[in-house]
PDB file of C-alpha atoms in Angstrom:
ATOM      1  CA  MET A 194     -11.142  11.605   0.599  1.00  0.00           C
ATOM      2  CA  LEU A 195     -10.463   9.892  -2.891  1.00  0.00           C
ATOM      3  CA  ALA A 196      -7.391  11.128  -3.000  1.00  0.00           C
ATOM      4  CA  PHE A 197      -6.536  10.238   0.775  1.00  0.00           C
ATOM      5  CA  GLU A 198      -7.850   6.969  -0.443  1.00  0.00           C
ATOM      6  CA  SER A 199      -5.787   6.488  -3.501  1.00  0.00           C
ATOM      7  CA  LEU A 200      -2.941   7.100  -1.883  1.00  0.00           C
ATOM      8  CA  LYS A 201      -3.670   5.164   1.640  1.00  0.00           C
ATOM      9  CA  THR A 202      -4.248   1.601   0.016  1.00  0.00           C
ATOM     10  CA  PRO A 203      -0.777   1.350  -2.023  1.00  0.00           C
ATOM     11  CA  LEU A 204       1.102   2.377   0.746  1.00  0.00           C
ATOM     12  CA  ARG A 205      -0.259   0.311   3.379  1.00  0.00           C
ATOM     13  CA  VAL A 206       0.241  -2.915   1.144  1.00  0.00           C
ATOM     14  CA  LEU A 207       3.835  -1.171   1.297  1.00  0.00           C
ATOM     15  CA  GLY A 208       4.154  -0.624   5.203  1.00  0.00           C
ATOM     16  CA  GLN A 209       4.046   3.272   4.985  1.00  0.00           C
ATOM     17  CA  GLU A 210       1.262   5.589   5.965  1.00  0.00           C
ATOM     18  CA  ALA A 211      -0.402   7.899   3.943  1.00  0.00           C
ATOM     19  CA  PRO A 212       0.064  11.824   4.100  1.00  0.00           C
ATOM     20  CA  GLN A 213      -3.200  13.784   4.924  1.00  0.00           C
ATOM     21  CA  VAL A 214      -4.169  15.218   1.642  1.00  0.00           C
ATOM     22  CA  LEU A 215      -5.868  18.422   1.313  1.00  0.00           C
ATOM     23  CA  VAL A 216      -7.835  19.287  -1.902  1.00  0.00           C
ATOM     24  CA  TYR A 217      -8.609  22.844  -3.145  1.00  0.00           C
ATOM     25  CA  ILE A 218      -9.678  24.380  -6.553  1.00  0.00           C
ATOM     26  CA  ASP A 219      -8.521  27.142  -8.410  1.00  0.00           C
ATOM     27  CA  LYS A 220      -8.666  28.590 -12.276  1.00  0.00           C
ATOM     28  CA  GLY A 221      -5.922  26.911 -15.105  1.00  0.00           C
ATOM     29  CA  LEU A 222      -5.934  24.134 -17.075  1.00  0.00           C
ATOM     30  CA  GLY A 223      -3.773  21.564 -15.126  1.00  0.00           C
ATOM     31  CA  ALA A 224      -3.595  20.455 -11.907  1.00  0.00           C
ATOM     32  CA  SER A 225      -0.445  20.781  -9.219  1.00  0.00           C
ATOM     33  CA  ILE A 226       0.858  19.114  -5.652  1.00  0.00           C
ATOM     34  CA  LEU A 227       2.747  20.480  -2.978  1.00  0.00           C
ATOM     35  CA  ARG A 228       3.907  17.362  -1.601  1.00  0.00           C
ATOM     36  CA  ALA A 229       3.785  16.253   2.207  1.00  0.00           C
ATOM     37  CA  GLY A 230       7.479  16.648   3.417  1.00  0.00           C
ATOM     38  CA  VAL A 231       8.215  19.728   1.438  1.00  0.00           C
ATOM     39  CA  ARG A 232       9.994  22.450   2.882  1.00  0.00           C
ATOM     40  CA  LEU A 233       7.894  25.374   2.865  1.00  0.00           C
ATOM     41  CA  TRP A 234       9.031  29.225   1.775  1.00  0.00           C
ATOM     42  CA  ASP A 235      10.482  29.957   4.775  1.00  0.00           C
ATOM     43  CA  ASP A 236      12.447  27.022   5.344  1.00  0.00           C
ATOM     44  CA  ALA A 237      11.714  25.589   8.632  1.00  0.00           C
ATOM     45  CA  ASN A 238       8.900  23.338   8.821  1.00  0.00           C
ATOM     46  CA  PRO A 239       7.670  20.993   5.785  1.00  0.00           C
ATOM     47  CA  SER A 240       4.433  20.732   4.412  1.00  0.00           C
ATOM     48  CA  PRO A 241       2.194  18.689   6.734  1.00  0.00           C
ATOM     49  CA  VAL A 242      -0.168  17.477   4.192  1.00  0.00           C
ATOM     50  CA  ALA A 243      -0.288  16.973   0.577  1.00  0.00           C
ATOM     51  CA  ALA A 244      -2.286  19.754  -1.313  1.00  0.00           C
ATOM     52  CA  ILE A 245      -3.305  19.319  -4.181  1.00  0.00           C
ATOM     53  CA  LYS A 246      -4.899  21.509  -6.801  1.00  0.00           C
ATOM     54  CA  VAL A 247      -7.767  20.499  -9.464  1.00  0.00           C
ATOM     55  CA  THR A 248      -8.961  22.927 -11.849  1.00  0.00           C
ATOM     56  CA  ARG A 249     -12.321  24.111 -12.531  1.00  0.00           C
ATOM     57  CA  HIS A 250     -11.817  23.072 -16.190  1.00  0.00           C
ATOM     58  CA  ASN A 251     -11.671  19.373 -15.625  1.00  0.00           C
ATOM     59  CA  LEU A 252     -14.492  19.232 -12.132  1.00  0.00           C
ATOM     60  CA  GLY A 253     -16.119  17.432 -14.546  1.00  0.00           C
ATOM     61  CA  HIS A 254     -13.345  14.581 -15.273  1.00  0.00           C
ATOM     62  CA  PRO A 255     -11.205  15.299 -12.379  1.00  0.00           C
ATOM     63  CA  THR A 256      -8.746  11.844 -13.172  1.00  0.00           C
ATOM     64  CA  ALA A 257      -5.461  14.768 -12.847  1.00  0.00           C
ATOM     65  CA  LEU A 258      -6.079  14.043  -9.211  1.00  0.00           C
ATOM     66  CA  PHE A 259      -4.564  10.633  -8.852  1.00  0.00           C
ATOM     67  CA  HIS A 260      -1.787  11.694 -11.642  1.00  0.00           C
ATOM     68  CA  GLU A 261      -0.992  14.831  -8.699  1.00  0.00           C
ATOM     69  CA  THR A 262      -1.571  11.413  -5.779  1.00  0.00           C
ATOM     70  CA  GLY A 263       1.042   9.714  -8.244  1.00  0.00           C
ATOM     71  CA  HIS A 264       3.249  12.374  -7.034  1.00  0.00           C
ATOM     72  CA  GLN A 265       3.295  11.771  -3.896  1.00  0.00           C
ATOM     73  CA  PHE A 266       3.505   8.099  -3.762  1.00  0.00           C
ATOM     74  CA  GLY A 267       6.297   8.109  -6.352  1.00  0.00           C
ATOM     75  CA  HIS A 268       8.471  10.474  -3.931  1.00  0.00           C
ATOM     76  CA  GLN A 269       7.704   8.839  -0.989  1.00  0.00           C
ATOM     77  CA  THR A 270       8.119   4.858  -1.709  1.00  0.00           C
ATOM     78  CA  GLY A 271      11.280   5.976  -4.171  1.00  0.00           C
ATOM     79  CA  TRP A 272       9.834   4.657  -6.742  1.00  0.00           C
ATOM     80  CA  THR A 273      10.492   7.285  -9.024  1.00  0.00           C
ATOM     81  CA  ALA A 274      14.045   7.557  -8.610  1.00  0.00           C
ATOM     82  CA  GLU A 275      14.391   3.983  -9.306  1.00  0.00           C
ATOM     83  CA  LEU A 276      11.901   4.018 -12.030  1.00  0.00           C
ATOM     84  CA  ALA A 277      14.385   6.827 -13.472  1.00  0.00           C
ATOM     85  CA  ASP A 278      17.743   4.761 -13.349  1.00  0.00           C
ATOM     86  CA  ARG A 279      15.424   2.096 -14.754  1.00  0.00           C
ATOM     87  CA  LEU A 280      14.357   4.261 -17.854  1.00  0.00           C
ATOM     88  CA  GLU A 281      17.960   5.256 -18.562  1.00  0.00           C
ATOM     89  CA  SER A 282      19.491   1.175 -18.641  1.00  0.00           C
ATOM     90  CA  THR A 283      16.775   0.194 -20.235  1.00  0.00           C
ATOM     91  CA  LEU A 284      17.144   2.784 -23.419  1.00  0.00           C
ATOM     92  CA  HIS A 285      20.894   3.450 -23.442  1.00  0.00           C
ATOM     93  CA  PRO A 286      21.610   0.655 -25.502  1.00  0.00           C
ATOM     94  CA  ARG A 287      19.431   2.432 -28.001  1.00  0.00           C
ATOM     95  CA  SER A 288      20.450   6.066 -27.792  1.00  0.00           C
ATOM     96  CA  ALA A 289      22.163   7.280 -25.021  1.00  0.00           C
ATOM     97  CA  GLU A 290      19.948  10.502 -25.668  1.00  0.00           C
ATOM     98  CA  LEU A 291      16.284   9.328 -26.049  1.00  0.00           C
ATOM     99  CA  ALA A 292      17.631   7.305 -22.477  1.00  0.00           C
ATOM    100  CA  ALA A 293      18.684  10.769 -20.884  1.00  0.00           C
ATOM    101  CA  VAL A 294      15.493  11.973 -22.326  1.00  0.00           C
ATOM    102  CA  TRP A 295      13.262   9.684 -20.722  1.00  0.00           C
ATOM    103  CA  ARG A 296      15.040   9.664 -17.364  1.00  0.00           C
ATOM    104  CA  GLY A 297      13.925  13.704 -16.822  1.00  0.00           C
ATOM    105  CA  TRP A 298      10.922  12.177 -17.613  1.00  0.00           C
ATOM    106  CA  ALA A 299      10.088   9.721 -14.891  1.00  0.00           C
ATOM    107  CA  SER A 300       8.488  11.077 -12.299  1.00  0.00           C
ATOM    108  CA  GLU A 301       5.606  12.884 -14.510  1.00  0.00           C
ATOM    109  CA  ILE A 302       5.187   9.505 -16.467  1.00  0.00           C
ATOM    110  CA  ALA A 303       5.264   7.730 -12.320  1.00  0.00           C
ATOM    111  CA  ALA A 304       2.103  10.019 -12.036  1.00  0.00           C
ATOM    112  CA  ASP A 305       0.893   9.221 -15.287  1.00  0.00           C
ATOM    113  CA  VAL A 306       0.940   5.158 -14.733  1.00  0.00           C
ATOM    114  CA  PHE A 307      -0.276   5.425 -10.976  1.00  0.00           C
ATOM    115  CA  ALA A 308      -3.467   7.300 -12.258  1.00  0.00           C
ATOM    116  CA  PHE A 309      -3.678   4.565 -14.564  1.00  0.00           C
ATOM    117  CA  ALA A 310      -3.076   1.731 -12.249  1.00  0.00           C
ATOM    118  CA  THR A 311      -5.987   4.028 -10.065  1.00  0.00           C
ATOM    119  CA  THR A 312      -8.503   4.297 -12.940  1.00  0.00           C
ATOM    120  CA  GLY A 313      -7.595   2.887 -15.307  1.00  0.00           C
ATOM    121  CA  TRP A 314      -8.036   4.353 -18.985  1.00  0.00           C
ATOM    122  CA  ALA A 315     -10.510   7.217 -17.895  1.00  0.00           C
ATOM    123  CA  PRO A 316      -7.237   9.516 -17.341  1.00  0.00           C
ATOM    124  CA  LEU A 317      -7.002   9.099 -20.725  1.00  0.00           C
ATOM    125  CA  PRO A 318      -9.426  10.904 -22.501  1.00  0.00           C
ATOM    126  CA  ALA A 319      -8.457  14.513 -19.934  1.00  0.00           C
ATOM    127  CA  LEU A 320      -4.989  14.263 -20.521  1.00  0.00           C
ATOM    128  CA  ALA A 321      -5.572  14.838 -24.322  1.00  0.00           C
ATOM    129  CA  ASN A 322      -8.006  17.184 -23.622  1.00  0.00           C
ATOM    130  CA  VAL A 323      -5.882  19.245 -21.273  1.00  0.00           C
ATOM    131  CA  ILE A 324      -3.170  18.828 -23.058  1.00  0.00           C
ATOM    132  CA  ASP A 325      -4.373  18.946 -26.490  1.00  0.00           C
ATOM    133  CA  GLY A 326      -3.513  22.634 -28.387  1.00  0.00           C
ATOM    134  CA  THR A 327      -1.893  23.318 -32.063  1.00  0.00           C
ATOM    135  CA  THR A 328       0.078  20.805 -33.350  1.00  0.00           C
ATOM    136  CA  PRO A 329       3.330  23.096 -33.082  1.00  0.00           C
ATOM    137  CA  GLN A 330       2.553  23.390 -29.262  1.00  0.00           C
ATOM    138  CA  VAL A 331       1.466  19.659 -28.490  1.00  0.00           C
ATOM    139  CA  ASP A 332       5.169  18.571 -30.474  1.00  0.00           C
ATOM    140  CA  ARG A 333       7.259  20.984 -28.300  1.00  0.00           C
ATOM    141  CA  PHE A 334       9.926  19.896 -26.602  1.00  0.00           C
ATOM    142  CA  ASN A 335      11.864  21.690 -23.691  1.00  0.00           C
ATOM    143  CA  PRO A 336      14.637  19.614 -22.294  1.00  0.00           C
ATOM    144  CA  PHE A 337      14.171  21.605 -18.742  1.00  0.00           C
ATOM    145  CA  ASP A 338      10.060  20.548 -18.769  1.00  0.00           C
ATOM    146  CA  PRO A 339       9.549  17.521 -16.933  1.00  0.00           C
ATOM    147  CA  HIS A 340       6.693  16.361 -18.824  1.00  0.00           C
ATOM    148  CA  PRO A 341       7.161  14.294 -21.245  1.00  0.00           C
ATOM    149  CA  ILE A 342       6.462  15.890 -25.288  1.00  0.00           C
ATOM    150  CA  ALA A 343       2.367  16.481 -25.276  1.00  0.00           C
ATOM    151  CA  TRP A 344       2.136  14.246 -28.755  1.00  0.00           C
ATOM    152  CA  LEU A 345       4.145  11.861 -26.743  1.00  0.00           C
ATOM    153  CA  ARG A 346       2.611  11.357 -23.592  1.00  0.00           C
ATOM    154  CA  VAL A 347      -0.896  10.708 -25.079  1.00  0.00           C
ATOM    155  CA  ILE A 348       0.744   8.177 -27.004  1.00  0.00           C
ATOM    156  CA  LEU A 349       2.533   6.518 -24.372  1.00  0.00           C
ATOM    157  CA  ASN A 350      -0.638   6.335 -22.290  1.00  0.00           C
ATOM    158  CA  GLY A 351      -2.593   4.881 -25.171  1.00  0.00           C
ATOM    159  CA  ALA A 352      -0.207   1.858 -25.270  1.00  0.00           C
ATOM    160  CA  LEU A 353      -0.562   1.330 -21.131  1.00  0.00           C
ATOM    161  CA  CYS A 354      -4.485   0.969 -21.843  1.00  0.00           C
ATOM    162  CA  ARG A 355      -3.757  -1.619 -25.065  1.00  0.00           C
ATOM    163  CA  SER A 356      -1.038  -3.317 -23.165  1.00  0.00           C
ATOM    164  CA  TRP A 357      -3.205  -4.253 -20.326  1.00  0.00           C
ATOM    165  CA  TYR A 358      -6.037  -4.043 -21.965  1.00  0.00           C
ATOM    166  CA  GLY A 359      -6.205  -4.710 -25.727  1.00  0.00           C
ATOM    167  CA  VAL A 360      -8.508  -3.378 -28.217  1.00  0.00           C
ATOM    168  CA  GLY A 361     -10.908  -0.568 -26.901  1.00  0.00           C
ATOM    169  CA  PRO A 362     -12.424   2.667 -26.749  1.00  0.00           C
ATOM    170  CA  TRP A 363      -8.277   3.898 -26.268  1.00  0.00           C
ATOM    171  CA  ASP A 364      -7.869   2.717 -29.580  1.00  0.00           C
ATOM    172  CA  THR A 365     -10.210   5.670 -30.795  1.00  0.00           C
ATOM    173  CA  ILE A 366      -8.925   8.715 -29.097  1.00  0.00           C
ATOM    174  CA  VAL A 367      -5.219   7.233 -29.881  1.00  0.00           C
ATOM    175  CA  ARG A 368      -5.891   6.909 -33.599  1.00  0.00           C
ATOM    176  CA  ALA A 369      -7.893  10.467 -33.853  1.00  0.00           C
ATOM    177  CA  TRP A 370      -5.007  11.689 -31.752  1.00  0.00           C
ATOM    178  CA  TRP A 371      -2.162  11.138 -34.191  1.00  0.00           C
ATOM    179  CA  GLU A 372      -4.544  12.105 -37.223  1.00  0.00           C
ATOM    180  CA  ARG A 373      -5.473  15.605 -35.412  1.00  0.00           C
ATOM    181  CA  HIS A 374      -1.254  15.826 -34.934  1.00  0.00           C
ATOM    182  CA  PRO A 375       0.470  14.056 -37.428  1.00  0.00           C
ATOM    183  CA  PRO A 376       4.323  13.026 -36.374  1.00  0.00           C
ATOM    184  CA  GLU A 377       5.145  14.197 -39.465  1.00  0.00           C
ATOM    185  CA  SER A 378       4.734  18.016 -38.855  1.00  0.00           C
ATOM    186  CA  ALA A 379       7.488  18.150 -36.172  1.00  0.00           C
ATOM    187  CA  PRO A 380      10.576  19.807 -36.607  1.00  0.00           C
ATOM    188  CA  ALA A 381      12.682  17.096 -37.912  1.00  0.00           C
ATOM    189  CA  ALA A 382      15.014  16.336 -33.633  1.00  0.00           C
ATOM    190  CA  VAL A 383      11.508  16.368 -32.379  1.00  0.00           C
ATOM    191  CA  ARG A 384      10.050  13.756 -35.709  1.00  0.00           C
ATOM    192  CA  LEU A 385      13.285  11.690 -34.462  1.00  0.00           C
ATOM    193  CA  LEU A 386      12.367  11.616 -31.116  1.00  0.00           C
ATOM    194  CA  ILE A 387       9.106  10.683 -31.487  1.00  0.00           C
ATOM    195  CA  ARG A 388      10.076   8.233 -34.040  1.00  0.00           C
ATOM    196  CA  GLN A 389      12.762   6.367 -31.486  1.00  0.00           C
ATOM    197  CA  SER A 390       9.999   6.491 -28.843  1.00  0.00           C
ATOM    198  CA  VAL A 391       7.292   4.661 -30.528  1.00  0.00           C
ATOM    199  CA  ASP A 392       9.775   1.836 -31.462  1.00  0.00           C
ATOM    200  CA  VAL A 393      10.516   1.092 -28.048  1.00  0.00           C
ATOM    201  CA  LEU A 394       6.935   1.860 -26.505  1.00  0.00           C
ATOM    202  CA  GLY A 395       6.673  -2.313 -25.388  1.00  0.00           C
ATOM    203  CA  ASP A 396       9.698  -2.164 -23.647  1.00  0.00           C
ATOM    204  CA  LEU A 397       8.615   1.473 -22.328  1.00  0.00           C
ATOM    205  CA  VAL A 398       5.019   0.086 -21.207  1.00  0.00           C
ATOM    206  CA  ASP A 399       6.711  -3.220 -19.540  1.00  0.00           C
ATOM    207  CA  VAL A 400       9.653  -1.047 -17.620  1.00  0.00           C
ATOM    208  CA  LEU A 401       6.874   1.554 -16.752  1.00  0.00           C
ATOM    209  CA  THR A 402       4.573  -1.799 -14.811  1.00  0.00           C
ATOM    210  CA  ARG A 403       6.259  -4.901 -15.196  1.00  0.00           C
ATOM    211  CA  SER A 404       9.053  -4.708 -13.982  1.00  0.00           C
ATOM    212  CA  SER A 405      10.538  -5.732 -10.698  1.00  0.00           C
ATOM    213  CA  MET A 406      11.305  -2.116  -8.603  1.00  0.00           C
ATOM    214  CA  THR A 407      12.940  -3.014  -4.740  1.00  0.00           C
ATOM    215  CA  SER A 408      11.121   0.660  -4.041  1.00  0.00           C
ATOM    216  CA  LEU A 409       7.998  -1.197  -4.181  1.00  0.00           C
ATOM    217  CA  GLY A 410       8.851  -3.852  -1.775  1.00  0.00           C
ATOM    218  CA  GLY A 411      10.278  -7.333  -2.238  1.00  0.00           C
ATOM    219  CA  GLY A 412      11.465  -6.127  -6.130  1.00  0.00           C
ATOM    220  CA  VAL A 413       8.076  -6.606  -7.349  1.00  0.00           C
ATOM    221  CA  PRO A 414       6.941  -4.577 -10.948  1.00  0.00           C
ATOM    222  CA  PHE A 415       4.591  -2.110 -10.698  1.00  0.00           C
ATOM    223  CA  MET A 416       1.610  -3.479 -11.869  1.00  0.00           C
ATOM    224  CA  GLU A 417       1.640  -6.766  -9.773  1.00  0.00           C
ATOM    225  CA  SER A 418       1.912  -4.630  -6.394  1.00  0.00           C
ATOM    226  CA  TRP A 419      -1.497  -3.554  -6.693  1.00  0.00           C
ATOM    227  CA  THR A 420      -2.651  -6.905  -7.397  1.00  0.00           C
ATOM    228  CA  ARG A 421      -1.343  -8.187  -4.130  1.00  0.00           C
ATOM    229  CA  PRO A 422      -3.721  -8.742  -0.646  1.00  0.00           C
ATOM    230  CA  GLY A 423      -5.047  -5.154   0.084  1.00  0.00           C
ATOM    231  CA  SER A 424      -4.458  -3.827  -2.450  1.00  0.00           C
ATOM    232  CA  PRO A 425      -7.045  -1.498  -5.021  1.00  0.00           C
ATOM    233  CA  ARG A 426      -7.164  -4.044  -7.589  1.00  0.00           C
ATOM    234  CA  VAL A 427      -8.002  -7.136  -5.380  1.00  0.00           C
ATOM    235  CA  ARG A 428     -11.836  -7.262  -4.430  1.00  0.00           C
TER     236      ARG A 428
END
């Protein structure tokens, strides 16, 4: 019910229908989704529902549920594709390599922003718990992985909170994360990527939440789309 409502409300504002959602519990650390409309293994029929796996590990703090519905929202509206283009065009003047990397991360970043818009700062501690590990693991960069470097993902989510809410407990999490995994310990190439990304955090937050997007109806920014009549931000 929570997953369906998280989709129904913002999609209704855009004049779209939310798919039915099936949520099930399984092992592991990370949640996942089979989006509605994606063709199944028989290549004959698309999935009639959005099927979301949540893990026992996170049942006490299952904010990953809204990260997964964010994948459905971003794909269904075209927001993820538009966001990828916008990230690349915004960062390209600074570095073509930096722009290409962040473009490749657009789908996971969009899902994180959707979870932030849905549940505020609650996903941040859950995220930091799930993707934590040794510092080499947190600093690992795989060019074929759609997920941002774990170190940067926590820092970006903290920046979203700071930009919209000001000073708060999220700053404690970010500070602890930075001290636990000092960026100076990363390999040279990753350290450069981290430094360049931290330098543009303000630009990234603006692109993600304040830039006008035609996929969101009438070219409105993402967070503004959540404050129009009928959106979950309006009480």
